[in-house]
Every structure is written in C-alpha cells, then in structure tokens.
XYZ file of C-alpha atoms in Angstrom:
485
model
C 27.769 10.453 -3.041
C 25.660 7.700 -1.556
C 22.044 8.483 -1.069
C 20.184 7.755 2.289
C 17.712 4.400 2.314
C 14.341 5.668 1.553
C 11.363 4.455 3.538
C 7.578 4.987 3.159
C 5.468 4.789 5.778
C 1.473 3.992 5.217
C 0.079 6.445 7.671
C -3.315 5.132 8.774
C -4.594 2.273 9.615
C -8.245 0.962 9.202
C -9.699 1.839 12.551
C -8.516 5.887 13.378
C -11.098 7.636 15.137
C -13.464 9.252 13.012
C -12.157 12.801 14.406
C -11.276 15.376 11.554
C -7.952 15.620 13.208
C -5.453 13.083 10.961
C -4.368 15.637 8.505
C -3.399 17.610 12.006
C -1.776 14.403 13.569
C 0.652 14.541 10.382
C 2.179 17.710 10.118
C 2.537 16.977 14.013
C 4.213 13.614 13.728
C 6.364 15.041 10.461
C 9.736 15.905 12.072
C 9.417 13.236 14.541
C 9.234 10.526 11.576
C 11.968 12.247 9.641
C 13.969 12.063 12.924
C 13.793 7.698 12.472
C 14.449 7.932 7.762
C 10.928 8.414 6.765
C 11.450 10.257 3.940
C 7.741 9.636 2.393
C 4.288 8.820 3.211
C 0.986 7.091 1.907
C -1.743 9.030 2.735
C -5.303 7.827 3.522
C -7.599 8.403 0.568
C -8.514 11.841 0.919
C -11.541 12.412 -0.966
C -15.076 12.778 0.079
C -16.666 9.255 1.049
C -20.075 7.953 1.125
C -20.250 9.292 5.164
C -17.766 10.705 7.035
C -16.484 7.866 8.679
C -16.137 5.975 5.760
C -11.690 5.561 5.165
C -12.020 6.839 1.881
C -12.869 3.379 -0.052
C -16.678 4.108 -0.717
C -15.548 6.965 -2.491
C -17.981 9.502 -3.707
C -16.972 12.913 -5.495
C -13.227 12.592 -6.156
C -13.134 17.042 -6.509
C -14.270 17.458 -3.072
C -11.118 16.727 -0.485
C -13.212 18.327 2.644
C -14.437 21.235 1.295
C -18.009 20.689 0.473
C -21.154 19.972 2.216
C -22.029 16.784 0.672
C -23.021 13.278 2.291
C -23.778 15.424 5.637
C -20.502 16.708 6.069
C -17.736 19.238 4.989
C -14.432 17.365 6.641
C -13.880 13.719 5.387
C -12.775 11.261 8.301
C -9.288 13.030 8.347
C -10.155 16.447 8.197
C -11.001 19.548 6.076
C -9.119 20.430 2.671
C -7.184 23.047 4.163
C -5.340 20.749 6.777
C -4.946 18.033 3.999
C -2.919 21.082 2.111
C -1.150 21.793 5.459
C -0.264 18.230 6.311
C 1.681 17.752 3.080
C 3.294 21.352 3.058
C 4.612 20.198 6.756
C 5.934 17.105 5.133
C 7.404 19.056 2.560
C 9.112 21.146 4.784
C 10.598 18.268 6.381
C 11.812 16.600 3.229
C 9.226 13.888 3.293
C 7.230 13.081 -0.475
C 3.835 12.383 0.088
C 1.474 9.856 -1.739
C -1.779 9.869 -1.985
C -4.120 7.371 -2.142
C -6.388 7.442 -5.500
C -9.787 5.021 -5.646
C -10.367 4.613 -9.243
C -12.439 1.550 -9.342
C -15.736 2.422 -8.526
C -17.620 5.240 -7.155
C -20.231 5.269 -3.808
C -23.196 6.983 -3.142
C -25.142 8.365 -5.982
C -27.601 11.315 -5.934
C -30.226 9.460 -7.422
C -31.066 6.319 -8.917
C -31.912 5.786 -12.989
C -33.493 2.803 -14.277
C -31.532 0.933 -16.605
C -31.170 -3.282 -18.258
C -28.853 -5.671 -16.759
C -28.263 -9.178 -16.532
C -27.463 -10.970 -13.066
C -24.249 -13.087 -13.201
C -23.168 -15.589 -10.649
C -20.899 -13.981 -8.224
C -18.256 -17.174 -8.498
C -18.208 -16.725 -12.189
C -18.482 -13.106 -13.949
C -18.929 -14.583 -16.996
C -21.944 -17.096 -16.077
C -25.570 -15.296 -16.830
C -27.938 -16.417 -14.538
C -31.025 -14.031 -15.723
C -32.651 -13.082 -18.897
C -32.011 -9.361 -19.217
C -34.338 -6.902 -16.914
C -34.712 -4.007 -15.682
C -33.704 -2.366 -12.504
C -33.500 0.708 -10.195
C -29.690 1.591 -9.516
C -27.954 4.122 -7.585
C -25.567 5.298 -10.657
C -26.772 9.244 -10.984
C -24.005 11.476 -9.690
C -24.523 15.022 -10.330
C -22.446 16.482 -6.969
C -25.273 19.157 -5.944
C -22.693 20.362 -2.939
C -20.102 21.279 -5.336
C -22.032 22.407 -8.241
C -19.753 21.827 -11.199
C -16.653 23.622 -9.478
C -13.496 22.214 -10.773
C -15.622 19.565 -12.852
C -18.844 19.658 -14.709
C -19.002 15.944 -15.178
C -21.522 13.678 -13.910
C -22.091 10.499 -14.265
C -24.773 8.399 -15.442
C -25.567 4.381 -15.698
C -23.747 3.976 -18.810
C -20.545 5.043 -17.349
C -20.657 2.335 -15.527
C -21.152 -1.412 -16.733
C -21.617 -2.832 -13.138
C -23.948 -2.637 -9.783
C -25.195 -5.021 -6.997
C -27.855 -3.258 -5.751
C -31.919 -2.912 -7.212
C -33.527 -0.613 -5.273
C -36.890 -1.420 -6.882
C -37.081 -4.834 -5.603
C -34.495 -4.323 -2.501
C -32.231 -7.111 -4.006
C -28.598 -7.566 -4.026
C -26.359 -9.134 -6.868
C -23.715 -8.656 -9.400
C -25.660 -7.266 -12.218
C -23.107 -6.462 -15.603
C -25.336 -3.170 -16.909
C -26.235 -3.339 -20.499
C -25.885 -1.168 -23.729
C -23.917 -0.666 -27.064
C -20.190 -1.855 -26.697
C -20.766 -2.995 -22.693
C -19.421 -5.629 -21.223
C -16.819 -6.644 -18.411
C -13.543 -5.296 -19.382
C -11.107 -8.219 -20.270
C -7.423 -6.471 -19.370
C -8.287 -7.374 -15.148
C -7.443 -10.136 -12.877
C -9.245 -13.518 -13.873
C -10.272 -14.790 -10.325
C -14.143 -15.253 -11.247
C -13.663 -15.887 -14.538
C -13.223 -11.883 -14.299
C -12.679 -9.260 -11.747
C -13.986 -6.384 -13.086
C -16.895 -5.810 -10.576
C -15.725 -5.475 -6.929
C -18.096 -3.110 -5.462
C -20.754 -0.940 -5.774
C -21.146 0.889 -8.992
C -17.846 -0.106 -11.280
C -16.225 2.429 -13.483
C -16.445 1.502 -16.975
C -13.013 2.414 -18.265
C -13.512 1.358 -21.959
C -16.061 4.049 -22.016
C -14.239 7.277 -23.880
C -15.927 9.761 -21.565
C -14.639 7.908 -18.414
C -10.985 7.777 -19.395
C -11.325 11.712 -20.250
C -12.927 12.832 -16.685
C -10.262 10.156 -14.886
C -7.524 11.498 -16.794
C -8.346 15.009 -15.854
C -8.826 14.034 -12.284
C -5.848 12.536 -11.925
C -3.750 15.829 -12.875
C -6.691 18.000 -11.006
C -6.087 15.908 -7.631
C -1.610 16.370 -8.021
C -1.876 19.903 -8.687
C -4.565 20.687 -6.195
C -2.650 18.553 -3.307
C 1.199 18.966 -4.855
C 1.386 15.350 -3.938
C 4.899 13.308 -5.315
C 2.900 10.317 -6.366
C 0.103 8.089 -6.257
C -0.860 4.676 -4.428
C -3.099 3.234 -7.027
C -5.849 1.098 -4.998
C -7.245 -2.017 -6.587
C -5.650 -2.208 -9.469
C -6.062 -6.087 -10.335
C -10.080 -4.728 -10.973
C -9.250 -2.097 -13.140
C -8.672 -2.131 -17.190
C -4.485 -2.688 -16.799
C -3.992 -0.739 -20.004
C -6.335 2.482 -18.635
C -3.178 2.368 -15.598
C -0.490 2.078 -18.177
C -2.028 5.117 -20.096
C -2.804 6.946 -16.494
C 0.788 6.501 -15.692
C 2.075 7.513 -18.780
C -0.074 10.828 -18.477
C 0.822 11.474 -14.743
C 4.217 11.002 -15.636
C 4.126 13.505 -18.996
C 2.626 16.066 -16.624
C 4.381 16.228 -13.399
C 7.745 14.639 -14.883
C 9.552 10.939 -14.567
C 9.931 11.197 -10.663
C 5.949 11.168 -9.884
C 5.953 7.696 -8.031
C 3.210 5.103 -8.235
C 2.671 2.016 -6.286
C -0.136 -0.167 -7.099
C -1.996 -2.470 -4.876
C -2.090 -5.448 -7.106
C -3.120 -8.100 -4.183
C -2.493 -11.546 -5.233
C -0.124 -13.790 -3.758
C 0.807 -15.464 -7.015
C 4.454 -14.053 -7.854
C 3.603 -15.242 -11.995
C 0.642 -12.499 -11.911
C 3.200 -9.590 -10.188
C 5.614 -10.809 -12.582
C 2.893 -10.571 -15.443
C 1.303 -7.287 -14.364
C 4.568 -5.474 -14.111
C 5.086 -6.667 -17.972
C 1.602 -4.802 -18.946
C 2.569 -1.414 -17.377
C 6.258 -1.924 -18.803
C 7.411 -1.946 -15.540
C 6.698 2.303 -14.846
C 5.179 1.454 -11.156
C 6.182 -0.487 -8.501
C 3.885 -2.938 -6.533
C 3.530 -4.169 -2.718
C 4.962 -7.348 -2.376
C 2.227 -9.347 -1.811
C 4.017 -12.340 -1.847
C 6.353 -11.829 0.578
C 3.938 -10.434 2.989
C 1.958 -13.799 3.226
C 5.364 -15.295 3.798
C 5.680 -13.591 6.804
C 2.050 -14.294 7.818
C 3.101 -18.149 7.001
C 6.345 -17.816 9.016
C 4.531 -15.881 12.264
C 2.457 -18.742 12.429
C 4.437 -21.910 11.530
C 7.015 -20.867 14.521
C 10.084 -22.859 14.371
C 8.661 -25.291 12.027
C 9.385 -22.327 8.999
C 12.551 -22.743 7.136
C 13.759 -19.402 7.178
C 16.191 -20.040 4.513
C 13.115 -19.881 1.958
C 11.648 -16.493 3.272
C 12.402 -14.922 -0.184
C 11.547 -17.473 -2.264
C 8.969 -16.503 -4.830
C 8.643 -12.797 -4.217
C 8.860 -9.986 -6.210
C 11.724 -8.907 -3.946
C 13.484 -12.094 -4.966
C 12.571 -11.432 -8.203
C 12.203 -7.833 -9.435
C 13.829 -6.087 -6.289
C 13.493 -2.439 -7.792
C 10.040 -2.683 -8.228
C 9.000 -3.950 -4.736
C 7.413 -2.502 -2.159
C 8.058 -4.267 0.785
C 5.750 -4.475 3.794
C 4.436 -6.875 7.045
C 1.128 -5.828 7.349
C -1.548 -3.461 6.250
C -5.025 -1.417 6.673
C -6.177 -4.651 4.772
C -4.620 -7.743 6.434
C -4.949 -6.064 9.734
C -7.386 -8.367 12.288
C -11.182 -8.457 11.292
C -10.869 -7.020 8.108
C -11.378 -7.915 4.149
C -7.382 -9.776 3.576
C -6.924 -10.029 7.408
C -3.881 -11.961 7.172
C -1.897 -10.822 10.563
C 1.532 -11.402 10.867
C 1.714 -12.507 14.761
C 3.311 -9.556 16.950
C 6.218 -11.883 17.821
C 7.505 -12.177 14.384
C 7.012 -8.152 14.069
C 10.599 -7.716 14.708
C 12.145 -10.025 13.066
C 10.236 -9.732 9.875
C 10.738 -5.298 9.789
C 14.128 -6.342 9.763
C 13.991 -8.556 6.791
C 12.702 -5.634 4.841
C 14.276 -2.567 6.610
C 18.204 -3.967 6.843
C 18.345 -5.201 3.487
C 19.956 -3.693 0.371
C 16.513 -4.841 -2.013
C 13.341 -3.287 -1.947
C 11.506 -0.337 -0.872
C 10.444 -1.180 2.502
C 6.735 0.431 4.037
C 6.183 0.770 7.693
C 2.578 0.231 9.337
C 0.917 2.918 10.583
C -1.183 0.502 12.717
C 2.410 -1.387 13.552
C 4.104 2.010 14.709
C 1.270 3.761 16.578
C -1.084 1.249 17.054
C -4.832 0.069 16.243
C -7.857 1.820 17.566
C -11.310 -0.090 17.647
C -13.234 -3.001 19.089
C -10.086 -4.560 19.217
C -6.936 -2.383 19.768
C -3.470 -3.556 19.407
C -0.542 -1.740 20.784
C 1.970 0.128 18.867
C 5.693 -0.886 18.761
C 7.307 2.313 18.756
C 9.765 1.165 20.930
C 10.728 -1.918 18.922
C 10.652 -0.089 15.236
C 12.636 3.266 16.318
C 16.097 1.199 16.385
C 15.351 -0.505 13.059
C 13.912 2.189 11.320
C 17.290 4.068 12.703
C 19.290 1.616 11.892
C 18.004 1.735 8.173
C 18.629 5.222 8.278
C 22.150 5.295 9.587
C 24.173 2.206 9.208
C 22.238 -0.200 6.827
C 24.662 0.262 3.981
C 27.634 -1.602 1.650
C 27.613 -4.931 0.054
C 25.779 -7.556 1.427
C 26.370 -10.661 2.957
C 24.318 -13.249 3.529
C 24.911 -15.998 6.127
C 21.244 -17.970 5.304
C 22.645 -21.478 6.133
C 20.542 -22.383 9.084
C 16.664 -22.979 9.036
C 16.021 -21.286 12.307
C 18.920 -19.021 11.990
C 19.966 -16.496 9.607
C 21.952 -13.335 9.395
C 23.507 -11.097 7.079
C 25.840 -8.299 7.330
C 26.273 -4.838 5.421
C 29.625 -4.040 4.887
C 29.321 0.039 5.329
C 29.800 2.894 2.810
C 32.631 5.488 3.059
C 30.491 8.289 2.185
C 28.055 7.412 5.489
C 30.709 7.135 8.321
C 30.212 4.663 10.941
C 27.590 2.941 8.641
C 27.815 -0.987 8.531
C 25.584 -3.602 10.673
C 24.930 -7.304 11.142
C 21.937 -8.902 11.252
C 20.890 -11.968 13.308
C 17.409 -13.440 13.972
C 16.280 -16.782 15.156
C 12.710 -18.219 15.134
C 13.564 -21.196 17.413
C 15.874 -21.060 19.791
C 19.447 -19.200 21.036
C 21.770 -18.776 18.383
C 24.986 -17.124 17.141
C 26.362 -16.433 13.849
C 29.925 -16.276 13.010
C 29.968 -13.495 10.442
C 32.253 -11.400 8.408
C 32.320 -7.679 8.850
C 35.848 -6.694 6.599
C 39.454 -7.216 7.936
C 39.558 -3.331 8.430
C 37.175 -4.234 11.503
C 39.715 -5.882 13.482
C 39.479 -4.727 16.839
C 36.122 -3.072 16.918
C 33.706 -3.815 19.371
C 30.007 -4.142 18.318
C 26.796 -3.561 19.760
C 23.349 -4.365 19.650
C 21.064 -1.427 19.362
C 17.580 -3.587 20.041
C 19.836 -3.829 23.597
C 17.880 -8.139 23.089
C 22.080 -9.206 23.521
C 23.799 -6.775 26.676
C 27.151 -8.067 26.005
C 29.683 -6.926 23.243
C 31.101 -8.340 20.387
C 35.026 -8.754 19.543
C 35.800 -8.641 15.618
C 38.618 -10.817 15.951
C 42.423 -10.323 13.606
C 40.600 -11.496 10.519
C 37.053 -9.193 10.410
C 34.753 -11.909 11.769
C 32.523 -11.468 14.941
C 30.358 -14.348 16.267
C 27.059 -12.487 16.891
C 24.380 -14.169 19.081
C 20.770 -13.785 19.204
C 18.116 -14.766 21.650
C 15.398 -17.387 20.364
C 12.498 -15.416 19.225
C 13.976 -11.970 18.243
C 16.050 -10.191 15.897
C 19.544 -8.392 16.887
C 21.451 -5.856 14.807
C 25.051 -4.965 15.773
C 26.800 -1.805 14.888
C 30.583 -1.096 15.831
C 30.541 0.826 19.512
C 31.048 4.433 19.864
C-alpha cells in the first residue's frame, strides 16, 4: 500500500508576537493543517531564553520549558510548559509528529560572572591570536536558582565552555578562546574563519567529558518530557560533528530508529552537505541549503534564470532521501541574520518545485503560510499554498516525468498510483512569459479532461487518443492539472 507524501511544516517565524499564546495557536491550527498533508511540525525552540521575547536562540536553562520563574518570567515567548505538552498531544491526536527545536551550541544568560584567562583572536580568523593571555570577567556561571536542581543538578562553570565575547570588567567585546588544560577550539566544525567553533555568546565546549554527559542526558530528558518524534538540530556546522553523530546514535538507541533529526547545516556549498552527511553516516537529514539560494537566485534573476539548472548542485539532486527541502525560513526571512528572500512572485512556482515532486522532504514556511508580524509584515499566502499543499497530499503520485527542455518553461507530470485513486498531476511553470507544454499523462488517459486547481488557466485540457495533453501556463505562475471530476 502506498503511503501518503509527508510534509513538515516550520511553525513560526522570527517575528510572532511575544504573547504566550503559540503553543495555543497550534493545537488550534492542528486539524486545519492536517486537513492540507501536514503530517509533522518543527516547533520553535521551546526552552527558557535569556528574556521572554527572546525565539528561543539565546537559550538559557534547557530543563525549564515555561515552568520556572527565571529571567523574569514563567512562560517563554510561546507559552507555559503545560500548553507546550498540550500543543503536541493535539498534534498527536491528529496524526501529526512533532519536532522540536534543540540549541546545543551555546548557552545565554549566566547567573553570575567568574573570572577566568583567555586569549583574544581575530574574529576573521579563529585561529589568529591577537593578545597575550589575560584575564577577564565573563558571564559563564549558571547555577539555575529558579529551578533549583529539579530534573538536573548540573551547572556550569567557565571551563565548560572554551569561548566568550564579552569582559564585563573592562565592558569590551571580542572573541576570546577561554584557556585551561586540554582547551582549545574544537577541530570537527565548519572551517569558515579558519574555524567556526565560536558563534555566540558563551560556546559549549563539547570535548569536555562533563558536557557531553549533561547534553546527553538532556537530550533524552527534553523527548521524554515533551514525547516529541524528533529533533531539528540548530547550528550544527558550529558544533563538534562527531558529539552529533554520538547524540544521534544515543537518541536513536533510546527512543528507537524512527526518532527523526534534521540538522541546520547552513552553507550553500553542496561538497560540505555532501561531506557532513559522510561524518554522521548519513543518520539525519539536512535542509537543502543549496537549493534554497537557488530559488533566492531564480526570484531575482527573473527570466534571465535558466530554469533547466534549478537542481543543479543540491542535495536534492544529489542525496534526495536526505533533503529537506524548503523556500524560505525564520533565518533568510527580510532583516534578519541569512536574509536571503525568495521574491513573493516566485513563491508559487518554487513550493511547487519542492511540494509536486517525487524527491525530497519538502518544509512549508510558517511565515509563507500565515504571514510575518513586525516592523515589516508580509502577508500570508494561504490562498496560494492550500491547492499545492493539497495537491501534494492527494494527487502528487507515480513515476515521474520530466519535460525540463525549455529555459523559461518546464513541467513535469506524475503518472498516479492505483492504491490513491484519482491521484496523478502535471506540472507547468514559466518565469517569462505564456507557455504550454505538450506532456504525457499514460494512454489510459485518453479522453479525460484536466483541470487546473490554482484556477491561473480557466479552460480545460483534452488528453488526446495517445495520453498527451498540451498544458498551458500564464507567464509568471505555476499551474497543476488534475483529471476533472
């Protein structure tokens, strides 16, 4: 029996209104997203922050998911522990998996501060030392005094760390590397500054024995506690890559072989994907990266992209069962850290690329489906995703075709699957102007009449005595056909 298309959704984008009431908004919006095939979601980072309205990223006590008065607050951003538990039982109930989002990189807003030796390095170049070594004032005591040793005893001191960028005795900023026996940068990370170790404030030293333990156990802590599915490993081109292949290895002894992790590995280059996938043995998938600034590329180049070459060097292309497809993000969203927009013309057409296809495990924007709050809000595209997203669900299915002989014009068709009836679609989209594709759909189609379901093309189409249909498309926009009622 033929299994439905999955599809993930990342639910939360970077600007939601600091008002305890996400966890609500998802056991709300459950049914309705399992109504369009979402059958999983990526969940904000739920753990207590630096201040409430921090997203989760400046994370600060891993053990307390809004339950704790600590940093001024009991909820986090999105609510108190309780509706966390009750937002994922209402997915549950609905047959969606959640994934959570786990910060393992660093850790934000220490108790107190302990005076320790560093050396400064320059900021372009880990490895360059730019100071003799001296002693500062850091913010690396964490001793949790809300939660007072429930579910953990562990706290954490400078030499669980090996990096900072902050001296509160002097009120200076930097990348300092923290010194002591057996510390230094760890090697197994991404290379861009000679090393990547140190991304923010103070940076988890994961070749430190005590620091793998605590992780370890917070890792199995946070599943249990939540009954999350899987995990959405954040920043993981900063962190020790063979600490992730041993977390994985442990997450997947404890809660079995079908806990799912996605990592955010962000780098564009397909080679590192392709390398990084290697390390972990290929036991977590990753966001294609790659393909994402492809569509950023194509949004922006207009007709002048060769849409033939949309695929080309992507982990899609390349490693199709461990891809995570997506347009946009939290990250590349306008104004922020990767902002890297894909422009809201080539929405369409690019959800289709990842939603109609037969590779990949496509990811749907929170921020593209609801829309962006802020100083500078951005409409959702309900409207425009519901038919693809459907479409997925219901007729995206059978061998693929692909019809990708025309720089401004491509298409592809899905031949159906007996075990789905009435499943089976083409695809046309055009990124200059009117079009049409002359297209096989099977001989057994002879005589149907198609439709488009994004209603961009009113007309019908024929399938004519030997299975082919020419299907049009409207410069601009994406159509998908399905055979008429």
């Amino acid at each position: 029996m033929t299994e439905r298309n999955r599809t993930m959704m990342q639910f939360f984008e970077w600007h939601l209104a600091n008002d305890g009431d996400h966890w609500n908004r998802l056991a709300m919006l459950a049914p309705e997203l399992k109504k369009h095939g979402i059958d999983s979601v990526w969940i904000p980072p739920a753990a207590k922050a630096i201040t409430q309205a921090d997203n989760g990223y400046g994370i600060y006590d891993g053990y307390d998911l809004g339950e704790f008065d600590q940093k001024g607050t009991v909820r986090t951003k999105y609510g108190t522990k309780d509706e966390l538990l009750k937002g994922i039982d209402a997915c549950h109930e609905e047959g969606i998996s959640v994934y959570a989002d786990v910060v393992m990189n660093h850790k934000a807003g220490a108790d107190e501060t302990e005076v320790f030796h560093v050396i400064e390095v320059h900021p372009d170049n880990r490895y360059e030392e730019i100071s003799d070594p001296f002693e500062i004032e850091g913010w690396t005591r964490f001793h949790f005094p809300g939660r007072q040793g429930e579910y953990s005893d562990f706290t954490w001191h400078f030499y669980h760390f090996n990096g900072t960028d902050y001296n509160a005795a002097e009120d200076e900023t930097g990348v300092y590397r923290i010194l002591g026996d057996h510390k230094h940068w760890n090697e197994q990370v991404d290379d861009e500054f000679g090393n990547y170790d140190y991304l923010m404030f103070a940076n988890i030293d994961y070749y430190h024995p005590e620091v793998r333990d605590e992780m370890m156990h917070w890792g199995k802590w946070f599943a249990e506690t939540t009954r999350a599915d899987g995990y959405r490993l954040d920043a993981i081109k900063h962190i020790n890559h063979e600490f992730i292949a041993d977390f994985i290895a442990e997450m997947r002894e404890e809660f079995g072989e079908e806990f799912y992790l996605v990592g955010e590995f962000w780098n564009p280059d397909l080679e590192a994907c392709q390398n990084y996938l290697d390390i972990v043995d290929y036991q977590i998938d990753l966001f294609d990266v790659p393909l994402h600034y492809n569509f950023h590329e194509a949004s922006h180049a207009g007709k002048d992209y060769d849409l033939r070459g949309i695929f080309k060097n992507t982990l899609v292309g390349t490693h199709p069962d461990h891809a995570v497809t997506f347009v946009d993000n939290h990250d590349s969203q306008p104004h922020e850290a990767l902002e890297s927009w894909v422009e809201d013309w080539f929405k369409p057409l690019a959800y289709a690329l990842i939603l109609l296809r037969q590779d990949g495990f496509p990811c749907v924007f929170y921020g593209d489906y609801v829309g962006i709050n802020g100083d500078h809000p951005i409409a959702g595209k309900k409207e425009l995703l519901d038919p693809l997203m459907d479409a997925r669900y219901r007729y995206a299915y059978g061998e693929q075709h692909d019809y990708f002989d025309h720089g401004n014009t491509i298409g592809w068709v899905r031949l159906g699957d007996l075990d789905i009836p009435g499943s089976g679609c083409a695809v046309v989209l055009s990124n200059g102007d009117d079009g049409h594709k002359r297209m096989f759909t099977g001989e057994h189609r002879a005589g149907e009449v198609w439709i488009d379901i994004t209603s961009n093309i009113p007309g019908e189409v024929h399938i004519d005595s030997e299975g082919y249909g020419d299907f049009p498309v409207i410069g601009g926009t994406v159509s998908v056909f399905i055979k008429q009622d």
